[in-house]
Amino acid sequence: MQRLSGLAYPLAAVVGAVVLWYAIVIVFHVPKYILPLPGAVYQRIVEDWTFLMYHSGITLYETLGGFALSVILGIPIAIALVASRTLDRALMPWLILSQTFPKVALAPLIVVWFGLGLMPKLLITFLVAFFPIVISTVVGLRSAEREMLELAESMRATRLQMFWHFRIPLALPNIFAGLKVSVAFAVVGAVIAEWVGASAGLGYLLMRANANLDTTLLFAVLAALMVIGVVLYYAVEILERVSIPWHAVIRLADTATTA
Amino acid sequence: MAAAAISLKGASKTFGSDRNRVDALVDIDLDVGQAEFLAVVGASGCGKSTLLRLVAGLLAPTRGEVLIGGRRIDGPDPGIGIVFQTPVLLPWRTVRRNVELQLDIRGISTPSARQHVDELLNLVGLSGFGDRKPYELSGGMQQRVSICRALIHDPSLLLMDEPFGALDALTREQMNLELQRIWMETRKTVLFITHSITEAVMLGDRVVVITPRPGRIMEIVPVRLPRPRDFSALRVPEFHIACDRVRELMNAAGFTE
Ligand SMILES: Nc1ncnc2c1ncn2[C@@H]1O[C@H](COP(=O)(O)OP(=O)(O)O)[C@@H](O)[C@H]1O
Ligand SMILES: [Mg+2]
């Protein structure tokens, strides 16, 4: 019952937005190449379903690949940074600096170096998506309370045990927060990668639709991107609930006692 | 003469340097006997936790030395178990698995050791709670789990840093009695830190009073009361004499409760 009413608000917002959309197009006589009617977009999605699915599949593949790369490299990088003060001092400033740099600007260079295959797309997606994982994992690994670490030390835990039994599991809530940001970034990364050089994928379709002033297709692609983003986000959230159920329970208990 | 269970010789601990220098403890000389229950009281910030961390080998003294069973330590001795003010349980492990953590980390998790977990949970009144998660338990019960965890590897020293400080008064009194019972059954040497005078006198064979800034041992007050002590036995004058003495010392050191 609670879930249902929770869903009612966003649904009402969507209905409101679509009504507004119709109203604007009809009242102001907006031409189709500027803003097509929602119905037309819907019709286009239905007509071009297999075509859209094909390109969505490619973008999804690149997104997941780049995201996987971000997880596989990002978490160990964060562990290394926390484990070694030297590494932290040597690399952290550069990592942070690298984030002030627009990664999109690197995309053409990566295409020059690695060509037009899958590899450069994974690389660009990785560049866009890995940082939130590194930062939130570092924060999580450092968040263990002093007593917890002293307890481990009093048990004469090795450094490996310290990470495996204490620091990493305690960091999981932060890691998942980072994964949620990262997976959304990964979609953006894949689209950027396709803009720079691709012959398929939703990013490529966006460019093509734009060149042809095919605004209806543009909207159809945006819808597909939105679906991919939402589905991936909730997939991570479900994974979070399954792997750290204790976190949700503690959060609930905390809000219950503070309420 | 057998070596003291814990021995501090001229131990000092200074944090920071120059203007930020804090002399947390200065020239601590202290011997704790085998199977003794030693209570330590003092105002907050006077160096009680620092003392416990020195004995635990979690901090190295700036000067002087710390010996456990006659051997100088430079790191946590294998024979210690620690209880902090908060239970610090791992939320993803059940009660039983939290107790077993001590065995897992030390690499001594044998079937017979694991069987011992149930006996210990029994001893602290938690039989039947082994498969619960920590967040399903009250604060007092969680602290009992952490006591089990500190005992499961059969250490000779039990180090407790204000273990009942976060509990309500009633639970706290109950835990005091239980701790005394556990101590009498297991005969560990206990270093028990508290800022409650009643608790210190109720439990301790001796009560060490520490003065703040810098932390020094002001006096050690012996408590000659028969065991097991309970709250009715505390109506005897000896109890109040000891309490008054400790309070007097703490007031002299500028402590207001
Ligand atoms: N790691 C530390 N760094 C700097 N100062 C510290 C540190 N730990 C404790 N102190 C200082 O040492 C003094 C004693 O602290 P502590 O042993 O925690 O006192 P207590 O447990 O009696 O409250 C306090 O003034 C505290 O600020
Ligand atoms: Mg303290």
XYZ file of C-alpha atoms and ligand atoms in Angstrom:
544
model
C 0.000 0.000 0.000
C 2.786 2.375 0.997
C 4.754 1.400 -2.104
C 1.759 2.126 -4.290
C 1.260 5.624 -2.963
C 5.027 6.138 -3.239
C 4.713 5.346 -6.932
C 1.672 7.595 -7.364
C 3.609 10.855 -7.067
C 6.198 10.280 -9.796
C 3.483 8.839 -12.058
C 1.325 11.893 -11.530
C 4.335 14.053 -12.379
C 4.834 12.176 -15.667
C 1.187 12.486 -16.608
C 1.356 16.203 -15.812
C 4.477 16.625 -17.947
C 2.939 14.821 -20.935
C -0.224 16.926 -20.717
C 1.912 20.070 -20.559
C 3.913 18.822 -23.539
C 0.758 18.352 -25.629
C -0.544 21.756 -24.531
C 2.638 23.583 -25.540
C 2.857 21.943 -28.961
C -0.816 22.589 -29.760
C -1.185 26.068 -28.255
C 2.039 27.489 -29.722
C 1.856 25.551 -33.029
C 5.401 24.210 -32.464
C 6.684 22.613 -35.692
C 7.410 18.892 -35.617
C 11.180 19.242 -36.161
C 11.436 21.332 -32.986
C 9.141 19.423 -30.679
C 7.167 16.395 -31.878
C 4.043 15.290 -30.046
C 4.482 12.569 -27.405
C 2.185 10.377 -29.455
C 4.440 10.698 -32.489
C 7.467 9.721 -30.402
C 5.576 6.736 -29.056
C 4.547 5.713 -32.566
C 8.145 6.011 -33.742
C 9.348 3.816 -30.892
C 6.795 1.158 -31.823
C 7.634 1.321 -35.548
C 11.401 1.294 -35.113
C 11.358 -1.097 -32.168
C 13.897 -3.673 -33.440
C 16.105 -0.943 -34.842
C 16.118 0.919 -31.505
C 16.658 -2.301 -29.588
C 19.662 -3.151 -31.736
C 21.347 0.214 -31.074
C 20.320 0.164 -27.395
C 21.944 -3.239 -27.082
C 25.233 -1.876 -28.385
C 25.191 1.116 -26.045
C 24.166 -1.072 -23.126
C 27.036 -3.422 -23.898
C 29.560 -0.564 -23.937
C 28.068 0.918 -20.777
C 28.266 -2.358 -18.891
C 31.778 -3.035 -20.191
C 33.049 0.386 -19.143
C 31.237 0.113 -15.828
C 32.714 -3.339 -15.185
C 36.162 -1.944 -15.965
C 35.501 0.902 -13.518
C 34.559 -1.560 -10.766
C 37.391 -3.982 -11.469
C 40.009 -1.232 -11.477
C 38.382 1.412 -9.283
C 37.924 -0.671 -6.129
C 41.486 -2.083 -6.104
C 42.881 1.405 -6.800
C 40.954 2.697 -3.787
C 42.187 -0.176 -1.602
C 45.770 0.501 -2.685
C 45.378 4.204 -1.897
C 44.103 3.447 1.607
C 46.651 0.694 2.247
C 49.675 2.707 1.186
C 50.247 6.224 2.405
C 52.970 6.657 -0.196
C 50.654 5.761 -3.059
C 47.965 7.986 -1.615
C 50.292 10.961 -1.445
C 51.739 10.315 -4.894
C 48.548 9.586 -6.810
C 45.611 11.260 -5.066
C 46.440 14.820 -6.198
C 46.694 13.612 -9.806
C 43.475 11.648 -9.571
C 41.633 14.706 -8.312
C 43.273 16.929 -10.924
C 42.259 14.463 -13.633
C 38.650 14.992 -12.635
C 38.748 18.752 -13.081
C 39.765 17.992 -16.666
C 36.878 17.526 -19.132
C 37.193 13.867 -20.048
C 35.164 14.469 -23.198
C 38.167 16.380 -24.512
C 40.229 13.191 -24.261
C 37.800 11.192 -26.375
C 39.173 12.247 -29.817
C 42.709 11.464 -28.671
C 41.659 8.019 -27.514
C 40.049 7.381 -30.891
C 43.297 8.449 -32.606
C 45.241 6.035 -30.420
C 42.891 3.074 -30.299
C 40.760 3.371 -33.415
C 37.021 2.827 -33.708
C 36.544 -0.587 -32.120
C 35.053 -1.518 -28.744
C 38.267 -0.838 -26.815
C 38.295 2.984 -27.088
C 34.624 3.075 -26.110
C 35.260 1.046 -22.980
C 38.193 3.289 -22.190
C 36.214 6.516 -22.536
C 33.350 5.074 -20.489
C 35.838 3.968 -17.864
C 37.416 7.435 -17.708
C 34.014 8.988 -17.091
C 32.725 6.379 -14.644
C 35.581 5.154 -12.447
C 36.212 8.206 -10.294
C 33.044 8.102 -8.173
C 33.854 4.483 -7.323
C 37.398 5.313 -6.254
C 36.362 8.264 -4.113
C 33.456 6.612 -2.340
C 35.443 3.427 -1.757
C 38.289 5.434 -0.229
C 35.839 7.280 2.002
C 34.196 3.990 3.005
C 37.482 2.254 3.769
C 38.495 5.169 5.982
C 35.132 5.325 7.740
C 35.778 2.436 10.155
C 35.623 3.750 13.718
C 38.774 3.766 15.791
C 37.475 1.106 18.206
C 36.695 -1.250 15.331
C 40.247 -1.029 14.029
C 41.669 -1.338 17.536
C 39.550 -4.418 18.076
C 41.047 -5.928 14.925
C 44.524 -4.971 16.050
C 43.949 -6.481 19.502
C 43.116 -9.751 17.715
C 46.456 -9.407 15.940
C 44.773 -9.199 12.546
C 47.094 -9.108 9.545
C 46.737 -6.246 7.070
C 44.922 -8.574 4.711
C 42.484 -9.649 7.446
C 42.017 -6.012 8.412
C 40.751 -5.231 4.911
C 38.921 -8.458 4.259
C 37.040 -8.812 7.558
C 36.657 -5.186 8.620
C 37.435 -2.358 6.230
C 35.982 -3.659 2.963
C 32.643 -4.911 4.338
C 32.289 -1.729 6.390
C 32.925 0.256 3.198
C 30.210 -1.543 1.198
C 27.470 1.052 1.822
C 29.787 3.753 0.472
C 30.945 1.544 -2.374
C 27.352 1.000 -3.479
C 26.656 4.730 -3.318
C 29.630 5.158 -5.646
C 28.401 2.383 -7.965
C 25.043 4.109 -8.383
C 26.670 7.369 -9.436
C 29.154 5.505 -11.596
C 26.585 3.470 -13.513
C 24.729 6.649 -14.464
C 28.024 8.229 -15.563
C 28.826 5.118 -17.597
C 25.777 5.681 -19.826
C 26.999 9.226 -20.479
C 30.490 7.890 -21.179
C 29.234 5.382 -23.728
C 27.194 8.050 -25.556
C 30.200 10.395 -25.684
C 32.358 7.575 -26.995
C 29.855 6.947 -29.767
C 29.741 10.612 -30.686
C 33.434 10.637 -31.365
C 33.530 7.663 -33.646
C 30.984 4.898 -34.081
C 28.736 3.351 -36.673
C 26.150 2.033 -34.229
C 24.714 2.698 -30.792
C 22.349 5.280 -29.337
C 25.042 7.991 -29.328
C 25.595 7.428 -33.015
C 21.815 7.539 -33.623
C 21.611 10.842 -31.764
C 24.197 12.356 -34.098
C 22.459 10.997 -37.173
C 18.997 12.105 -36.056
C 20.393 15.514 -35.287
C 21.977 15.863 -38.732
C 18.684 14.874 -40.421
C 16.602 17.139 -38.168
C 14.739 13.926 -37.256
C 13.597 15.229 -33.877
C 11.147 12.396 -33.371
C 13.963 9.863 -33.546
C 16.009 12.069 -31.212
C 13.276 11.817 -28.618
C 12.915 8.091 -29.147
C 16.657 7.666 -28.500
C 16.484 9.852 -25.407
C 13.686 7.650 -24.108
C 15.823 4.570 -24.694
C 18.758 6.164 -22.862
C 16.510 7.053 -19.979
C 15.246 3.498 -19.708
C 18.797 2.139 -19.760
C 19.861 4.593 -17.050
C 16.927 3.831 -14.775
C 17.173 0.063 -15.213
C 20.906 0.016 -14.459
C 20.459 2.248 -11.420
C 17.805 0.002 -9.954
C 19.809 -3.104 -10.799
C 22.622 -1.738 -8.639
C 20.148 -0.860 -5.927
C 18.717 -4.385 -5.923
C 22.238 -5.785 -5.796
C 22.878 -3.528 -2.816
C 19.818 -4.781 -0.951
C 20.809 -8.367 -1.584
C 24.451 -8.036 -0.620
C 24.193 -5.724 2.398
C 20.759 -6.286 3.912
C 22.169 -5.232 7.298
C 22.695 -1.742 5.999
C 19.067 -1.149 5.068
C 17.939 -2.542 8.416
C 20.300 -0.289 10.352
C 19.238 2.721 8.290
C 15.609 1.911 9.041
C 16.323 1.462 12.745
C 18.189 4.771 12.821
C 15.349 6.685 11.211
C 12.892 4.922 13.508
C 14.732 6.046 16.634
C 15.339 9.587 15.426
C 11.779 9.996 14.202
C 57.356 -14.500 43.325
C 55.251 -14.928 40.214
C 55.431 -12.117 37.658
C 52.635 -9.549 37.852
C 49.909 -10.009 35.268
C 50.368 -6.407 34.167
C 53.240 -4.185 35.101
C 53.899 -0.590 34.092
C 57.286 0.835 34.938
C 57.684 4.594 34.640
C 55.352 4.528 31.668
C 54.523 7.901 30.118
C 52.582 8.828 27.033
C 52.795 12.168 25.307
C 50.733 13.085 22.285
C 51.796 15.708 19.769
C 54.737 18.030 20.225
C 55.583 21.594 21.175
C 52.498 23.739 21.548
C 50.079 20.888 20.886
C 51.818 18.628 23.355
C 49.532 16.664 25.681
C 51.028 14.690 28.528
C 48.288 12.089 28.725
C 50.105 9.920 31.279
C 53.226 10.604 33.312
C 55.384 8.111 35.212
C 52.866 5.382 35.751
C 54.120 2.633 38.047
C 51.560 -0.070 38.540
C 51.484 -3.809 39.189
C 48.312 -5.804 38.689
C 48.257 -9.247 40.288
C 47.144 -12.479 38.664
C 43.340 -12.790 38.732
C 43.045 -9.358 40.291
C 40.120 -7.106 39.448
C 41.620 -3.652 39.156
C 39.287 -0.698 38.668
C 40.547 2.625 37.342
C 38.610 5.868 37.872
C 39.281 9.433 36.865
C 37.690 12.429 35.231
C 37.147 12.222 31.529
C 40.263 13.145 29.601
C 42.622 12.161 32.414
C 44.221 9.347 30.423
C 42.232 6.239 31.378
C 41.769 5.058 27.806
C 45.393 5.820 27.083
C 46.358 3.591 30.014
C 44.234 0.777 28.626
C 45.709 1.229 25.153
C 49.230 1.032 26.559
C 48.409 -2.236 28.301
C 46.676 -3.525 25.169
C 49.751 -2.754 23.106
C 47.690 -0.492 20.861
C 49.902 2.454 21.821
C 53.587 2.420 22.669
C 54.679 4.383 25.747
C 56.756 7.483 25.031
C 58.949 6.545 28.013
C 59.072 3.580 30.347
C 57.783 0.111 29.649
C 54.764 -2.139 29.826
C 55.106 -5.791 30.782
C 52.551 -8.525 30.571
C 53.273 -11.696 32.494
C 56.804 -10.350 32.984
C 57.480 -9.865 29.265
C 57.920 -6.455 27.721
C 55.367 -5.916 24.961
C 55.619 -4.065 21.686
C 52.166 -4.731 20.262
C 49.038 -6.520 21.441
C 49.853 -9.535 23.600
C 48.143 -12.742 22.417
C 46.507 -13.170 25.813
C 44.252 -10.117 25.887
C 40.575 -9.537 25.238
C 39.138 -6.036 24.921
C 35.691 -4.590 25.566
C 35.057 -0.999 24.546
C 32.302 1.388 25.568
C 30.472 0.585 22.319
C 30.025 -3.094 21.423
C 31.654 -2.669 17.953
C 29.916 -5.723 16.494
C 29.969 -6.503 12.792
C 26.375 -6.040 11.588
C 26.616 -8.681 8.845
C 27.627 -11.435 11.286
C 25.239 -13.175 13.623
C 25.847 -13.060 17.367
C 27.650 -16.408 17.222
C 29.733 -15.395 14.216
C 30.655 -12.153 15.959
C 32.033 -14.095 18.887
C 33.802 -16.454 16.475
C 35.457 -13.467 14.789
C 38.108 -13.604 17.499
C 38.812 -17.251 16.574
C 38.729 -16.598 12.821
C 41.194 -13.733 12.978
C 43.565 -15.609 15.265
C 43.310 -18.725 13.138
C 42.189 -20.916 16.055
C 38.683 -21.722 14.908
C 38.501 -25.423 15.754
C 35.221 -27.315 16.240
C 35.808 -27.538 19.990
C 36.566 -23.824 20.200
C 33.346 -23.103 18.343
C 31.428 -25.340 20.714
C 32.722 -23.187 23.517
C 30.862 -20.215 21.993
C 27.525 -21.631 23.091
C 28.779 -22.182 26.638
C 29.951 -18.574 26.777
C 26.694 -17.214 25.366
C 25.018 -19.257 28.070
C 27.277 -17.781 30.716
C 26.238 -14.227 29.803
C 22.568 -15.143 29.509
C 22.339 -15.102 25.735
C 21.517 -18.735 25.057
C 19.153 -18.935 22.126
C 20.362 -15.651 20.637
C 23.286 -17.116 18.700
C 21.608 -16.841 15.322
C 20.292 -13.317 15.798
C 21.856 -10.298 14.173
C 23.342 -7.647 16.497
C 20.755 -5.014 15.547
C 17.999 -7.280 16.845
C 19.484 -7.047 20.352
C 19.283 -4.346 23.022
C 22.358 -2.322 23.957
C 22.969 -4.403 27.071
C 22.726 -7.650 25.139
C 25.078 -6.340 22.458
C 27.618 -5.517 25.134
C 27.315 -9.063 26.475
C 28.161 -10.342 22.998
C 31.244 -8.184 22.976
C 32.206 -9.599 26.386
C 31.878 -13.121 24.970
C 34.051 -12.132 22.048
C 36.670 -10.845 24.466
C 36.651 -14.155 26.364
C 36.297 -16.809 23.658
C 40.045 -17.302 23.106
C 40.508 -17.736 26.854
C 42.785 -14.717 27.389
C 44.476 -14.162 30.719
C 43.705 -10.433 30.621
C 40.363 -8.780 30.159
C 40.652 -5.080 29.358
C 37.460 -3.047 29.641
C 37.139 0.644 28.779
C 33.953 2.019 30.351
C 32.071 -1.030 29.080
C 28.761 -0.120 30.702
C 29.019 3.646 30.287
C 26.439 3.749 27.523
C 23.841 1.612 29.335
C 20.945 2.770 31.478
C 21.406 2.615 35.253
C 19.360 -0.537 35.811
C 21.029 -2.535 33.037
C 24.346 -1.272 34.246
C 23.857 -2.598 37.793
C 22.763 -5.923 36.394
C 25.819 -6.053 34.146
C 28.061 -5.250 37.116
C 26.775 -8.293 38.977
C 27.133 -10.462 35.896
C 30.640 -9.315 35.223
C 31.599 -10.124 38.794
C 30.103 -13.601 38.416
C 31.901 -14.183 35.110
C 35.150 -12.989 36.624
C 34.740 -15.307 39.617
C 34.040 -18.228 37.306
C 36.827 -17.574 34.835
C 39.450 -15.970 37.087
C 40.856 -13.536 34.565
C 42.920 -10.522 35.450
C 40.636 -7.577 34.762
C 41.583 -3.974 34.060
C 38.284 -2.161 34.369
C 38.034 1.499 33.438
C 35.081 3.560 34.551
C 34.175 7.025 35.681
C 31.588 5.740 38.115
C 32.886 5.603 41.675
C 30.187 3.166 42.796
C 30.956 0.808 39.949
C 34.689 0.949 40.649
C 34.302 0.188 44.355
C 31.620 -2.400 43.794
C 33.793 -4.388 41.403
C 37.415 -3.649 42.176
C 39.823 -5.414 44.499
C 41.640 -2.098 44.308
C 40.634 1.215 42.810
C 43.249 3.324 41.064
C 42.469 7.035 41.088
C 44.016 9.010 38.246
C 44.412 12.791 38.288
C 44.057 14.771 35.088
C 46.590 16.950 33.237
C 48.986 15.357 33.413
C 47.581 11.911 34.132
C 49.202 10.470 37.217
C 48.215 7.793 39.707
C 47.062 9.724 42.738
C 46.352 6.840 45.049
C 45.308 3.221 44.993
C 42.384 2.487 47.312
C 41.993 -1.128 48.417
C 38.432 -2.447 48.752
C 38.211 -5.128 51.415
C 34.750 -6.470 50.868
C 33.839 -10.144 50.635
C 32.745 -11.675 47.329
C 30.387 -12.121 45.732
C 29.292 -8.570 46.345
C 25.750 -7.562 45.590
C 23.853 -4.366 46.087
C 22.490 -5.332 49.514
C 25.997 -6.163 50.730
C 26.930 -2.649 49.754
C 25.040 -1.260 52.724
C 28.049 -2.104 54.878
C 30.163 0.814 56.089
C 33.334 -0.483 54.367
C 31.746 0.142 51.008
C 30.930 3.738 51.849
C 34.299 4.374 53.383
C 35.969 3.253 50.174
C 33.561 5.301 48.038
C 34.098 8.376 50.168
C 37.851 7.978 49.992
C 37.786 7.732 46.192
C 35.426 10.686 45.932
C 37.628 12.718 48.277
C 40.664 12.019 46.101
C 38.839 12.917 42.932
C 37.504 16.127 44.457
C 41.003 17.023 45.560
C 42.034 16.569 41.939
C 39.333 19.038 40.906
C 36.790 16.531 39.731
C 33.136 17.399 39.925
C 30.725 14.619 39.136
N 45.548 10.047 19.650
C 45.601 11.156 20.422
N 46.190 12.274 19.956
C 46.267 13.385 20.709
N 45.790 13.493 21.944
C 45.201 12.414 22.488
C 45.063 11.187 21.746
N 44.407 10.279 22.512
C 44.159 10.920 23.683
N 44.620 12.182 23.663
C 44.556 13.153 24.779
O 45.071 12.535 25.929
C 44.282 12.841 27.057
C 43.756 11.564 27.690
O 42.807 10.976 26.834
P 42.069 9.600 27.198
O 43.089 8.603 27.566
O 41.162 9.261 26.091
O 41.237 10.037 28.489
P 40.009 9.309 29.204
O 39.845 7.956 28.619
O 40.361 9.298 30.643
O 38.811 10.167 28.963
C 43.175 13.771 26.600
O 43.546 15.097 26.869
C 43.121 13.526 25.113
O 42.716 14.686 24.442
Mg 38.177 7.119 27.644
